[in-house]
């Protein structure tokens, strides 16, 4: 009986240690990502020529800086700091939304909701490949013009 209790206790300790180390695992999104325009798909009027996304760990969550240009040469500049807790976090510079709500699905996938003035206007599924070198953003958005569109942006980690 004592041997069984020791086994149960040891198993519990090992499971808890595994959960703690998984929670402390580095976020695979941290780093700089450059868009691969050839692999990305944008609807007419929403094309992006280039984009770089830099994610870094911050004291209050994950910090995001986005720079790039649209197809017509307009500069893109966005920034946000967020956590994966489903709460609303402001984002600046996005024409179709002003806040994000993010929830981690697993170690490589995050679902986010885009909000404009507190109303849901879109969703994005962000996935990082198993080898950690490719990120895909699959979005469905209702634009400021009231029209819905979908896009897929593929990024390579630098």
PDB file of N, CA and C in Angstrom, residues 49-104:
ATOM      1  N   UNK A  49       1.516  44.860 -49.902  1.00  0.00           N
ATOM      2  CA  UNK A  49       2.744  44.639 -50.659  1.00  0.00           C
ATOM      3  C   UNK A  49       3.821  44.027 -49.765  1.00  0.00           C
ATOM      4  N   UNK A  50       3.962  44.596 -48.570  1.00  0.00           N
ATOM      5  CA  UNK A  50       4.974  44.081 -47.643  1.00  0.00           C
ATOM      6  C   UNK A  50       4.499  44.309 -46.211  1.00  0.00           C
ATOM      7  N   UNK A  51       4.953  43.427 -45.312  1.00  0.00           N
ATOM      8  CA  UNK A  51       4.611  43.601 -43.905  1.00  0.00           C
ATOM      9  C   UNK A  51       5.624  42.857 -43.046  1.00  0.00           C
ATOM     10  N   UNK A  52       6.040  43.515 -41.982  1.00  0.00           N
ATOM     11  CA  UNK A  52       6.894  42.906 -40.970  1.00  0.00           C
ATOM     12  C   UNK A  52       6.184  43.032 -39.638  1.00  0.00           C
ATOM     13  N   UNK A  53       6.125  41.926 -38.918  1.00  0.00           N
ATOM     14  CA  UNK A  53       5.476  41.889 -37.602  1.00  0.00           C
ATOM     15  C   UNK A  53       6.525  41.471 -36.582  1.00  0.00           C
ATOM     16  N   UNK A  54       6.672  42.268 -35.525  1.00  0.00           N
ATOM     17  CA  UNK A  54       7.617  41.945 -34.462  1.00  0.00           C
ATOM     18  C   UNK A  54       6.848  41.759 -33.166  1.00  0.00           C
ATOM     19  N   UNK A  55       6.963  40.560 -32.611  1.00  0.00           N
ATOM     20  CA  UNK A  55       6.337  40.215 -31.338  1.00  0.00           C
ATOM     21  C   UNK A  55       7.437  40.103 -30.287  1.00  0.00           C
ATOM     22  N   UNK A  56       7.218  40.723 -29.132  1.00  0.00           N
ATOM     23  CA  UNK A  56       8.190  40.618 -28.050  1.00  0.00           C
ATOM     24  C   UNK A  56       7.463  40.467 -26.719  1.00  0.00           C
ATOM     25  N   UNK A  57       8.150  39.841 -25.784  1.00  0.00           N
ATOM     26  CA  UNK A  57       7.570  39.690 -24.454  1.00  0.00           C
ATOM     27  C   UNK A  57       7.657  41.024 -23.740  1.00  0.00           C
ATOM     28  N   UNK A  58       6.588  41.402 -23.065  1.00  0.00           N
ATOM     29  CA  UNK A  58       6.521  42.656 -22.324  1.00  0.00           C
ATOM     30  C   UNK A  58       6.030  42.352 -20.915  1.00  0.00           C
ATOM     31  N   UNK A  59       6.250  43.267 -20.014  1.00  0.00           N
ATOM     32  CA  UNK A  59       5.829  43.066 -18.629  1.00  0.00           C
ATOM     33  C   UNK A  59       4.323  42.835 -18.534  1.00  0.00           C
ATOM     34  N   UNK A  60       3.568  43.463 -19.429  1.00  0.00           N
ATOM     35  CA  UNK A  60       2.111  43.334 -19.369  1.00  0.00           C
ATOM     36  C   UNK A  60       1.539  42.494 -20.507  1.00  0.00           C
ATOM     37  N   UNK A  61       2.333  41.541 -21.045  1.00  0.00           N
ATOM     38  CA  UNK A  61       1.839  40.634 -22.074  1.00  0.00           C
ATOM     39  C   UNK A  61       2.796  40.501 -23.234  1.00  0.00           C
ATOM     40  N   UNK A  62       2.243  40.466 -24.425  1.00  0.00           N
ATOM     41  CA  UNK A  62       3.009  40.367 -25.657  1.00  0.00           C
ATOM     42  C   UNK A  62       2.838  41.675 -26.413  1.00  0.00           C
ATOM     43  N   UNK A  63       3.949  42.257 -26.836  1.00  0.00           N
ATOM     44  CA  UNK A  63       3.914  43.501 -27.590  1.00  0.00           C
ATOM     45  C   UNK A  63       4.026  43.189 -29.075  1.00  0.00           C
ATOM     46  N   UNK A  64       3.221  43.866 -29.896  1.00  0.00           N
ATOM     47  CA  UNK A  64       3.209  43.673 -31.339  1.00  0.00           C
ATOM     48  C   UNK A  64       3.469  45.005 -32.029  1.00  0.00           C
ATOM     49  N   UNK A  65       4.414  45.005 -32.959  1.00  0.00           N
ATOM     50  CA  UNK A  65       4.685  46.154 -33.825  1.00  0.00           C
ATOM     51  C   UNK A  65       4.542  45.670 -35.265  1.00  0.00           C
ATOM     52  N   UNK A  66       3.744  46.362 -36.068  1.00  0.00           N
ATOM     53  CA  UNK A  66       3.531  45.996 -37.463  1.00  0.00           C
ATOM     54  C   UNK A  66       3.920  47.174 -38.343  1.00  0.00           C
ATOM     55  N   UNK A  67       4.742  46.909 -39.363  1.00  0.00           N
ATOM     56  CA  UNK A  67       5.086  47.921 -40.356  1.00  0.00           C
ATOM     57  C   UNK A  67       4.960  47.296 -41.734  1.00  0.00           C
ATOM     58  N   UNK A  68       4.767  48.134 -42.737  1.00  0.00           N
ATOM     59  CA  UNK A  68       4.698  47.630 -44.097  1.00  0.00           C
ATOM     60  C   UNK A  68       4.076  48.638 -45.021  1.00  0.00           C
ATOM     61  N   UNK A  69       3.654  48.149 -46.206  1.00  0.00           N
ATOM     62  CA  UNK A  69       2.985  49.004 -47.184  1.00  0.00           C
ATOM     63  C   UNK A  69       1.863  48.233 -47.859  1.00  0.00           C
ATOM     64  N   UNK A  70       0.809  48.955 -48.212  1.00  0.00           N
ATOM     65  CA  UNK A  70      -0.276  48.368 -48.969  1.00  0.00           C
ATOM     66  C   UNK A  70       0.106  48.371 -50.455  1.00  0.00           C
ATOM     67  N   UNK A  71      -0.725  47.782 -51.289  1.00  0.00           N
ATOM     68  CA  UNK A  71      -0.439  47.696 -52.723  1.00  0.00           C
ATOM     69  C   UNK A  71      -0.293  49.075 -53.364  1.00  0.00           C
ATOM     70  N   UNK A  72      -1.014  50.085 -52.828  1.00  0.00           N
ATOM     71  CA  UNK A  72      -0.924  51.424 -53.424  1.00  0.00           C
ATOM     72  C   UNK A  72       0.186  52.272 -52.805  1.00  0.00           C
ATOM     73  N   UNK A  73       1.001  51.658 -51.913  1.00  0.00           N
ATOM     74  CA  UNK A  73       2.131  52.367 -51.321  1.00  0.00           C
ATOM     75  C   UNK A  73       1.848  53.044 -49.994  1.00  0.00           C
ATOM     76  N   UNK A  74       0.630  52.943 -49.489  1.00  0.00           N
ATOM     77  CA  UNK A  74       0.287  53.523 -48.190  1.00  0.00           C
ATOM     78  C   UNK A  74       1.025  52.775 -47.079  1.00  0.00           C
ATOM     79  N   UNK A  75       1.606  53.531 -46.156  1.00  0.00           N
ATOM     80  CA  UNK A  75       2.350  52.925 -45.050  1.00  0.00           C
ATOM     81  C   UNK A  75       1.401  52.256 -44.058  1.00  0.00           C
ATOM     82  N   UNK A  76       1.851  51.126 -43.523  1.00  0.00           N
ATOM     83  CA  UNK A  76       1.128  50.399 -42.475  1.00  0.00           C
ATOM     84  C   UNK A  76       1.940  50.550 -41.196  1.00  0.00           C
ATOM     85  N   UNK A  77       1.281  50.961 -40.124  1.00  0.00           N
ATOM     86  CA  UNK A  77       1.935  51.068 -38.820  1.00  0.00           C
ATOM     87  C   UNK A  77       0.895  50.775 -37.744  1.00  0.00           C
ATOM     88  N   UNK A  78       1.058  49.632 -37.073  1.00  0.00           N
ATOM     89  CA  UNK A  78       0.120  49.227 -36.034  1.00  0.00           C
ATOM     90  C   UNK A  78       0.899  48.801 -34.798  1.00  0.00           C
ATOM     91  N   UNK A  79       0.264  48.924 -33.651  1.00  0.00           N
ATOM     92  CA  UNK A  79       0.888  48.407 -32.428  1.00  0.00           C
ATOM     93  C   UNK A  79      -0.160  48.067 -31.386  1.00  0.00           C
ATOM     94  N   UNK A  80       0.200  47.065 -30.568  1.00  0.00           N
ATOM     95  CA  UNK A  80      -0.676  46.615 -29.499  1.00  0.00           C
ATOM     96  C   UNK A  80       0.142  45.838 -28.476  1.00  0.00           C
ATOM     97  N   UNK A  81      -0.369  45.766 -27.277  1.00  0.00           N
ATOM     98  CA  UNK A  81       0.161  44.873 -26.247  1.00  0.00           C
ATOM     99  C   UNK A  81      -1.035  44.118 -25.699  1.00  0.00           C
ATOM    100  N   UNK A  82      -0.917  42.803 -25.607  1.00  0.00           N
ATOM    101  CA  UNK A  82      -2.067  41.979 -25.263  1.00  0.00           C
ATOM    102  C   UNK A  82      -1.642  40.745 -24.472  1.00  0.00           C
ATOM    103  N   UNK A  83      -2.658  40.090 -23.921  1.00  0.00           N
ATOM    104  CA  UNK A  83      -2.507  38.780 -23.272  1.00  0.00           C
ATOM    105  C   UNK A  83      -3.507  37.846 -23.942  1.00  0.00           C
ATOM    106  N   UNK A  84      -3.313  36.557 -23.744  1.00  0.00           N
ATOM    107  CA  UNK A  84      -4.191  35.541 -24.337  1.00  0.00           C
ATOM    108  C   UNK A  84      -5.317  35.165 -23.368  1.00  0.00           C
ATOM    109  N   UNK A  85      -5.987  36.158 -22.819  1.00  0.00           N
ATOM    110  CA  UNK A  85      -6.985  35.913 -21.790  1.00  0.00           C
ATOM    111  C   UNK A  85      -8.417  36.227 -22.230  1.00  0.00           C
ATOM    112  N   UNK A  86      -8.618  36.538 -23.507  1.00  0.00           N
ATOM    113  CA  UNK A  86      -9.951  36.825 -24.002  1.00  0.00           C
ATOM    114  C   UNK A  86     -10.461  38.223 -23.691  1.00  0.00           C
ATOM    115  N   UNK A  87      -9.647  39.034 -23.005  1.00  0.00           N
ATOM    116  CA  UNK A  87     -10.045  40.413 -22.707  1.00  0.00           C
ATOM    117  C   UNK A  87      -9.687  41.312 -23.885  1.00  0.00           C
ATOM    118  N   UNK A  88     -10.312  42.463 -23.937  1.00  0.00           N
ATOM    119  CA  UNK A  88     -10.121  43.402 -25.035  1.00  0.00           C
ATOM    120  C   UNK A  88      -8.876  44.267 -24.808  1.00  0.00           C
ATOM    121  N   UNK A  89      -8.029  44.346 -25.866  1.00  0.00           N
ATOM    122  CA  UNK A  89      -6.812  45.164 -25.819  1.00  0.00           C
ATOM    123  C   UNK A  89      -6.797  46.084 -27.037  1.00  0.00           C
ATOM    124  N   UNK A  90      -6.484  47.370 -26.829  1.00  0.00           N
ATOM    125  CA  UNK A  90      -6.473  48.297 -27.956  1.00  0.00           C
ATOM    126  C   UNK A  90      -5.344  47.998 -28.944  1.00  0.00           C
ATOM    127  N   UNK A  91      -5.605  48.300 -30.215  1.00  0.00           N
ATOM    128  CA  UNK A  91      -4.590  48.248 -31.258  1.00  0.00           C
ATOM    129  C   UNK A  91      -4.704  49.553 -32.031  1.00  0.00           C
ATOM    130  N   UNK A  92      -3.580  50.173 -32.308  1.00  0.00           N
ATOM    131  CA  UNK A  92      -3.603  51.420 -33.073  1.00  0.00           C
ATOM    132  C   UNK A  92      -3.220  51.153 -34.522  1.00  0.00           C
ATOM    133  N   UNK A  93      -3.742  51.978 -35.424  1.00  0.00           N
ATOM    134  CA  UNK A  93      -3.345  51.936 -36.820  1.00  0.00           C
ATOM    135  C   UNK A  93      -4.088  50.971 -37.715  1.00  0.00           C
ATOM    136  N   UNK A  94      -5.025  50.204 -37.200  1.00  0.00           N
ATOM    137  CA  UNK A  94      -5.794  49.263 -38.026  1.00  0.00           C
ATOM    138  C   UNK A  94      -7.076  49.969 -38.471  1.00  0.00           C
ATOM    139  N   UNK A  95      -7.312  50.140 -39.771  1.00  0.00           N
ATOM    140  CA  UNK A  95      -8.482  50.902 -40.216  1.00  0.00           C
ATOM    141  C   UNK A  95      -9.828  50.239 -39.919  1.00  0.00           C
ATOM    142  N   UNK A  96      -9.890  48.914 -39.882  1.00  0.00           N
ATOM    143  CA  UNK A  96     -11.162  48.220 -39.730  1.00  0.00           C
ATOM    144  C   UNK A  96     -11.486  47.800 -38.298  1.00  0.00           C
ATOM    145  N   UNK A  97     -10.538  47.928 -37.375  1.00  0.00           N
ATOM    146  CA  UNK A  97     -10.779  47.524 -35.988  1.00  0.00           C
ATOM    147  C   UNK A  97      -9.879  48.330 -35.055  1.00  0.00           C
ATOM    148  N   UNK A  98     -10.289  48.415 -33.767  1.00  0.00           N
ATOM    149  CA  UNK A  98      -9.514  49.197 -32.803  1.00  0.00           C
ATOM    150  C   UNK A  98      -9.171  48.419 -31.534  1.00  0.00           C
ATOM    151  N   UNK A  99      -9.563  47.147 -31.484  1.00  0.00           N
ATOM    152  CA  UNK A  99      -9.252  46.317 -30.317  1.00  0.00           C
ATOM    153  C   UNK A  99      -9.200  44.853 -30.728  1.00  0.00           C
ATOM    154  N   UNK A 100      -8.482  44.069 -29.913  1.00  0.00           N
ATOM    155  CA  UNK A 100      -8.326  42.629 -30.134  1.00  0.00           C
ATOM    156  C   UNK A 100      -8.645  41.878 -28.856  1.00  0.00           C
ATOM    157  N   UNK A 101      -9.230  40.703 -29.001  1.00  0.00           N
ATOM    158  CA  UNK A 101      -9.417  39.749 -27.896  1.00  0.00           C
ATOM    159  C   UNK A 101      -8.758  38.451 -28.352  1.00  0.00           C
ATOM    160  N   UNK A 102      -7.772  37.955 -27.590  1.00  0.00           N
ATOM    161  CA  UNK A 102      -7.025  36.774 -28.012  1.00  0.00           C
ATOM    162  C   UNK A 102      -7.149  35.648 -27.000  1.00  0.00           C
ATOM    163  N   UNK A 103      -7.280  34.431 -27.511  1.00  0.00           N
ATOM    164  CA  UNK A 103      -7.345  33.214 -26.690  1.00  0.00           C
ATOM    165  C   UNK A 103      -6.443  32.168 -27.305  1.00  0.00           C
ATOM    166  N   UNK A 104      -5.568  31.589 -26.491  1.00  0.00           N
ATOM    167  CA  UNK A 104      -4.686  30.516 -26.957  1.00  0.00           C
ATOM    168  C   UNK A 104      -5.482  29.217 -27.047  1.00  0.00           C
TER     169      UNK A 104
END
